[in-house]
Amino acid sequence: MTTSSSAMIMLRAGLLVLQHHTRRHSYVTSSYSTTTTALHASHPNNNSMITHKESLMHGHALSIAQAAIAAVDPRRAVLSHLTYSPSTHLLSVEDGNDSTSTTLEYDLNDYNNILIAAFGKASVPMVEALCSEVLCRIPPHINMQTRGTVITKHHHATQQDRNTLNKYNIAVVEAGHPVPDIQGQRAAEALLGMCNTCNDRTLVLCCISGGGSALLCAPTPPLTLQHLQETNIALLQSGMTIQDMNRIRKRLERGKGGKLALACTAQNNATVLGLVLSDVIGDPLDVIASGPTVICNNDGDVASLVEGYNLRDVLPEDVLQVLLHGDVDVLQDTNNSTNT
């Protein structure tokens, strides 16, 4: 691939409702053990004789739970869509958006550096899957430089995770969710700064999952972190849908609504590939994590959301000014970003 391009791959991995709850193999094991214990404890005669039929039902229930959890494992989702051949240097990605599968190919000879931009509660295992399948298998003579940042929720990364990703110059930052914090802001701004240093020999691999809206927190001046914290609390308490909530977030922050992809491509002509693990029913790419790699200029009038959800008295005044009277940027898609 000699010209800059962009892709977003939707990782379809079974029951979407469970994707929110899985982040690591250790967590999956723990969840399964908890389920097993609960099922045993719930049986009124767990210390006495169990009928053959009850035993079969018990086993089937455990098998169903285990299969559902395994189906939405983030590592498995990434590895089922992505392969790398060290002999041909081709990175092949299966686009799971359509009923008819499409394979995208990236020749790593066309790049001399890879930037990992990852955020969301499943971002650590997603990036670890990329490392095991791609980064650790790139032949030394290609001289590929790697770097990046992974932003995940507090207590969602281990020291082993940090050590593993540090080998590839990838930093792991734990931050606040569902309300953003200073760690998330600093990490998001550092990541956007890296995006601005890309060039036409950069391949940006984005790993995006649920929780990314709060974790990639970069307020648009003159707004501050405190403004976004107060806004997020108000939105969470309002009862609005995630679609409407993220329409508001896009107006207030850098990085959301396709702005992360534009930071990589508008001036620098980098190639952006997005791997998206959906936590939203229907898999709308412009909604998941507020669509950081998806240009969307048709989010409508957010003023109607302010009125419809009675937000005038709960949002900060500076936020209301942006939502009700601020200029709306019309973003031009460079066609350098692809989402899967």
Coordinates of C-alpha atoms in Angstrom, one line a residue:
M1 CA 0.0 0.0 0.0
T2 CA 1.8 3.1 -1.2
T3 CA -0.9 5.7 -0.7
S4 CA -2.2 6.8 2.7
S5 CA -5.4 5.1 3.6
S6 CA -7.5 4.5 6.7
A7 CA -9.7 1.6 8.0
M8 CA -11.9 0.8 11.0
I9 CA -12.5 -2.9 11.7
M10 CA -15.5 -3.8 13.8
L11 CA -14.5 -6.8 15.9
R12 CA -17.6 -8.9 16.0
A13 CA -17.1 -11.4 18.8
G14 CA -20.5 -12.7 19.9
L15 CA -22.6 -11.4 22.7
L16 CA -22.2 -7.6 22.8
V17 CA -23.8 -7.3 26.2
L18 CA -20.9 -9.2 27.7
Q19 CA -18.1 -7.3 26.0
H20 CA -18.3 -4.6 28.6
H21 CA -17.4 -7.1 31.4
T22 CA -14.3 -8.8 29.9
R23 CA -10.9 -7.4 29.8
R24 CA -8.3 -10.1 30.6
H25 CA -8.0 -13.9 30.6
S26 CA -7.5 -13.6 34.4
Y27 CA -10.8 -11.8 34.7
V28 CA -12.5 -14.3 32.5
T29 CA -11.2 -17.1 34.7
S30 CA -12.4 -15.3 37.8
S31 CA -15.8 -14.6 36.3
Y32 CA -16.2 -18.3 35.4
S33 CA -15.2 -19.4 38.9
T34 CA -17.6 -17.0 40.5
T35 CA -20.4 -18.3 38.3
T36 CA -19.5 -21.9 39.2
T37 CA -19.6 -21.1 42.9
A38 CA -22.8 -19.2 42.6
L39 CA -24.5 -22.0 40.8
H40 CA -23.4 -24.5 43.4
A41 CA -24.4 -22.3 46.3
S42 CA -27.8 -21.7 44.8
H43 CA -28.7 -25.3 44.8
P44 CA -30.8 -26.0 47.9
N45 CA -29.3 -29.5 48.4
N46 CA -25.8 -28.8 47.3
N47 CA -24.4 -31.1 50.0
S48 CA -26.9 -33.9 49.3
M49 CA -27.8 -36.0 46.3
I50 CA -28.3 -34.2 42.9
T51 CA -30.3 -35.9 40.2
H52 CA -28.8 -36.8 36.9
K53 CA -31.0 -34.3 35.1
E54 CA -29.9 -31.5 37.5
S55 CA -26.3 -32.4 37.0
L56 CA -26.7 -32.2 33.2
M57 CA -28.5 -28.8 33.4
H58 CA -25.7 -27.6 35.7
G59 CA -23.0 -28.6 33.3
H60 CA -24.9 -27.1 30.3
A61 CA -25.3 -23.8 32.2
L62 CA -21.6 -23.6 32.9
S63 CA -20.7 -24.5 29.3
I64 CA -23.0 -21.7 28.1
A65 CA -21.5 -19.2 30.5
Q66 CA -17.9 -20.2 29.5
A67 CA -18.6 -20.0 25.8
A68 CA -20.3 -16.6 26.1
I69 CA -17.3 -15.1 28.0
A70 CA -14.8 -16.7 25.7
A71 CA -16.6 -15.3 22.6
V72 CA -16.1 -11.8 23.7
D73 CA -12.5 -12.0 24.9
P74 CA -10.6 -9.0 23.5
R75 CA -7.5 -10.9 22.5
R76 CA -9.5 -13.5 20.6
A77 CA -11.5 -10.7 18.9
V78 CA -8.3 -9.0 17.6
L79 CA -6.5 -12.3 16.6
S80 CA -9.6 -13.5 14.7
H81 CA -9.5 -10.5 12.4
L82 CA -5.7 -9.8 12.0
T83 CA -2.7 -11.8 10.7
Y84 CA 0.8 -10.9 9.8
S85 CA 3.2 -12.7 7.5
P86 CA 6.9 -12.1 8.3
S87 CA 7.9 -13.6 4.9
T88 CA 5.8 -11.2 2.8
H89 CA 5.6 -8.4 5.4
L90 CA 1.9 -8.1 4.8
L91 CA -0.5 -7.2 7.6
S92 CA -3.9 -8.6 6.7
V93 CA -7.1 -7.4 8.4
E94 CA -10.5 -8.9 7.9
D95 CA -13.2 -6.2 7.8
G96 CA -16.1 -7.6 9.8
N97 CA -18.5 -4.7 9.1
D98 CA -20.2 -6.4 6.2
S99 CA -21.9 -9.8 5.7
T100 CA -19.4 -10.3 2.9
S101 CA -15.9 -10.2 4.4
T102 CA -13.3 -7.9 2.9
T103 CA -9.6 -8.3 3.6
L104 CA -7.4 -5.1 3.8
E105 CA -3.7 -5.5 3.4
Y106 CA -0.8 -3.3 4.6
D107 CA 2.7 -3.8 3.3
L108 CA 4.9 -2.9 6.3
N109 CA 7.7 -2.2 3.8
D110 CA 5.8 1.1 3.2
Y111 CA 6.3 2.2 6.8
N112 CA 9.2 2.9 9.2
N113 CA 7.2 3.5 12.3
I114 CA 4.1 2.2 14.0
L115 CA 2.1 4.3 16.5
I116 CA -0.2 2.5 18.9
A117 CA -3.2 4.6 20.0
A118 CA -5.4 2.6 22.4
F119 CA -8.0 3.6 24.9
G120 CA -10.9 1.8 26.5
K121 CA -11.4 -0.9 29.2
A122 CA -10.3 -3.6 26.9
S123 CA -7.4 -1.7 25.4
V124 CA -4.6 -3.6 27.2
P125 CA -5.4 -7.1 26.0
M126 CA -6.2 -5.7 22.5
V127 CA -2.7 -4.2 22.2
E128 CA -1.1 -7.3 23.7
A129 CA -2.7 -9.3 20.9
L130 CA -1.2 -6.9 18.4
C131 CA 2.2 -7.3 20.0
S132 CA 2.0 -11.1 19.9
E133 CA 0.7 -11.3 16.3
V134 CA 2.5 -8.4 14.7
L135 CA 5.1 -6.4 16.6
C136 CA 7.2 -9.2 18.0
R137 CA 7.3 -10.9 14.6
I138 CA 8.5 -8.1 12.4
P139 CA 12.0 -9.0 11.0
P140 CA 14.9 -6.9 12.4
H141 CA 16.0 -5.8 8.9
I142 CA 12.7 -3.8 8.4
N143 CA 14.0 -1.5 11.2
M144 CA 10.5 -0.7 12.4
Q145 CA 10.2 1.8 15.2
T146 CA 7.2 1.4 17.6
R147 CA 5.8 3.6 20.2
G148 CA 2.4 4.5 21.7
T149 CA 0.1 4.9 24.6
V150 CA -2.6 2.7 26.1
I151 CA -5.2 4.4 28.3
T152 CA -7.3 2.0 30.4
K153 CA -9.4 2.2 33.5
H154 CA -7.8 2.2 37.0
H155 CA -6.9 -1.4 38.1
H156 CA -7.3 -2.8 34.6
A157 CA -3.5 -3.3 34.0
T158 CA -0.9 -5.4 35.8
Q159 CA 2.8 -4.9 36.2
Q160 CA 3.2 -7.7 33.8
D161 CA 1.1 -5.9 31.2
R162 CA 3.3 -2.8 31.7
N163 CA 6.5 -4.8 31.3
T164 CA 5.2 -6.5 28.1
L165 CA 4.2 -3.3 26.4
N166 CA 7.2 -1.4 27.5
K167 CA 9.3 -3.6 25.3
Y168 CA 7.7 -1.9 22.3
N169 CA 7.9 1.6 23.8
I170 CA 4.2 1.6 24.6
A171 CA 3.2 3.3 27.8
V172 CA 0.2 2.1 29.9
V173 CA -1.8 4.7 31.7
E174 CA -4.6 4.0 34.1
A175 CA -7.3 6.7 34.3
G176 CA -10.7 7.6 35.5
H177 CA -14.0 6.1 34.2
P178 CA -16.8 6.9 33.9
V179 CA -15.7 10.4 35.1
P180 CA -12.4 11.5 33.5
D181 CA -9.5 12.5 35.7
I182 CA -6.1 14.3 35.3
Q183 CA -4.3 11.0 34.4
G184 CA -6.6 10.5 31.5
Q185 CA -6.3 14.1 30.3
R186 CA -2.5 14.1 30.4
A187 CA -2.3 10.7 28.6
A188 CA -4.9 11.9 26.0
E189 CA -3.0 15.1 25.3
A190 CA 0.3 13.2 25.1
L191 CA -1.3 10.8 22.6
L192 CA -2.7 13.5 20.4
G193 CA 0.7 15.1 20.5
M194 CA 2.2 11.9 19.1
C195 CA -0.4 11.9 16.4
N196 CA 0.6 15.3 15.3
T197 CA 4.2 14.0 14.7
C198 CA 3.2 11.3 12.3
N199 CA 4.2 11.3 8.7
D200 CA 3.4 9.4 5.5
R201 CA 5.6 6.5 6.7
T202 CA 3.6 6.1 9.9
L203 CA 1.0 3.3 10.4
V204 CA -1.3 4.2 13.3
L205 CA -3.0 1.3 14.9
C206 CA -5.9 2.3 17.1
C207 CA -7.4 -0.1 19.5
I208 CA -10.7 1.3 20.7
S209 CA -13.2 -0.3 23.2
G210 CA -16.0 0.6 25.6
G211 CA -15.1 3.4 28.1
G212 CA -13.0 5.2 25.5
S213 CA -15.1 8.4 25.7
A214 CA -14.1 9.0 29.3
L215 CA -10.5 7.7 29.1
L216 CA -9.6 9.8 26.0
C217 CA -10.2 13.1 27.7
A218 CA -8.9 16.3 26.0
P219 CA -11.0 19.4 26.6
T220 CA -11.2 21.9 23.8
P221 CA -10.0 25.3 25.2
P222 CA -11.2 27.3 27.0
L223 CA -12.9 24.3 28.6
T224 CA -11.0 22.5 31.4
L225 CA -11.0 19.1 33.0
Q226 CA -13.3 20.3 35.7
H227 CA -15.8 21.3 33.1
L228 CA -15.7 17.9 31.6
Q229 CA -16.0 16.1 34.9
E230 CA -19.0 18.1 35.9
T231 CA -20.6 17.6 32.5
N232 CA -20.0 13.8 32.6
I233 CA -21.6 13.5 36.0
A234 CA -24.6 15.5 34.8
L235 CA -24.9 13.4 31.6
L236 CA -24.7 10.2 33.5
Q237 CA -27.5 11.3 35.9
S238 CA -29.7 12.6 33.1
G239 CA -30.9 9.3 31.7
M240 CA -29.9 10.1 28.2
T241 CA -28.8 7.4 25.7
I242 CA -25.2 6.8 25.0
Q243 CA -25.8 8.1 21.4
D244 CA -27.0 11.5 22.7
M245 CA -24.4 11.6 25.4
N246 CA -21.6 11.2 22.9
R247 CA -23.1 13.8 20.6
I248 CA -22.5 16.3 23.4
R249 CA -19.0 15.0 24.2
K250 CA -17.9 15.4 20.6
R251 CA -18.6 19.1 20.8
L252 CA -16.5 19.6 23.9
E253 CA -13.3 17.7 23.2
R254 CA -10.4 17.2 20.9
G255 CA -9.9 13.7 19.7
K256 CA -13.6 12.8 19.5
G257 CA -15.8 12.8 16.3
G258 CA -12.9 11.9 14.0
K259 CA -10.5 14.4 15.3
L260 CA -7.9 11.9 16.4
A261 CA -7.7 10.5 12.9
L262 CA -7.5 14.0 11.4
A263 CA -4.6 14.7 13.8
C264 CA -2.7 11.8 12.1
T265 CA -3.8 12.4 8.5
A266 CA -4.9 16.0 7.7
Q267 CA -1.4 17.4 7.5
N268 CA 0.8 14.4 8.0
N269 CA -0.7 11.8 5.6
A270 CA -0.3 8.9 8.0
T271 CA -2.2 5.7 7.5
V272 CA -4.8 4.9 10.3
L273 CA -6.3 1.5 11.0
G274 CA -8.9 1.3 13.7
L275 CA -9.8 -1.9 15.5
V276 CA -13.0 -1.3 17.4
L277 CA -14.5 -3.6 20.0
S278 CA -18.2 -2.5 20.3
D279 CA -20.1 -2.1 23.5
V280 CA -23.0 -0.3 21.8
I281 CA -26.0 -2.2 20.3
G282 CA -26.0 -1.9 16.6
D283 CA -22.2 -1.2 16.5
P284 CA -22.4 2.4 15.4
L285 CA -18.7 3.4 14.8
D286 CA -19.4 7.1 15.3
V287 CA -20.8 6.4 18.8
I288 CA -18.4 3.8 20.2
A289 CA -15.9 5.8 22.3
S290 CA -17.4 8.9 20.6
G291 CA -16.0 7.9 17.2
P292 CA -12.4 9.2 17.4
T293 CA -11.6 7.9 14.0
V294 CA -14.9 8.5 12.3
I295 CA -15.7 11.9 10.7
C296 CA -19.4 12.7 11.5
N297 CA -20.8 16.2 10.7
N298 CA -24.5 15.2 11.0
D299 CA -24.9 14.9 14.8
G300 CA -27.7 17.5 14.7
D301 CA -28.6 20.3 17.0
V302 CA -27.2 19.5 20.5
A303 CA -29.2 22.5 21.8
S304 CA -32.3 20.3 21.6
L305 CA -30.6 17.8 23.9
V306 CA -29.9 20.5 26.4
E307 CA -33.6 21.4 26.5
G308 CA -34.9 17.8 26.1
Y309 CA -32.9 16.5 29.1
N310 CA -33.3 19.6 31.2
L311 CA -29.6 20.3 31.3
R312 CA -29.6 24.1 31.5
D313 CA -29.4 24.1 35.3
V314 CA -26.9 21.4 35.7
L315 CA -24.2 22.0 33.1
P316 CA -21.4 24.5 33.7
E317 CA -22.0 27.9 32.1
D318 CA -18.9 27.7 29.9
V319 CA -20.1 24.3 28.6
L320 CA -23.6 25.7 27.8
Q321 CA -22.0 28.5 25.9
V322 CA -20.1 26.0 23.7
L323 CA -23.2 23.8 23.2
L324 CA -25.7 26.6 22.5
H325 CA -23.6 29.3 20.9
G326 CA -20.2 27.8 19.9
D327 CA -19.0 27.4 16.4
V328 CA -19.4 23.9 14.9
D329 CA -16.3 22.7 13.0
V330 CA -17.1 21.1 9.7
L331 CA -14.5 18.3 9.4
Q332 CA -13.2 17.2 6.0
D333 CA -12.6 13.5 5.7
T334 CA -9.1 12.8 4.3
N335 CA -10.0 9.2 3.5
N336 CA -6.8 8.2 5.3
S337 CA -8.6 6.4 8.1
T338 CA -10.2 3.0 8.0
N339 CA -12.3 1.5 10.8
T340 CA -12.9 -2.2 11.4

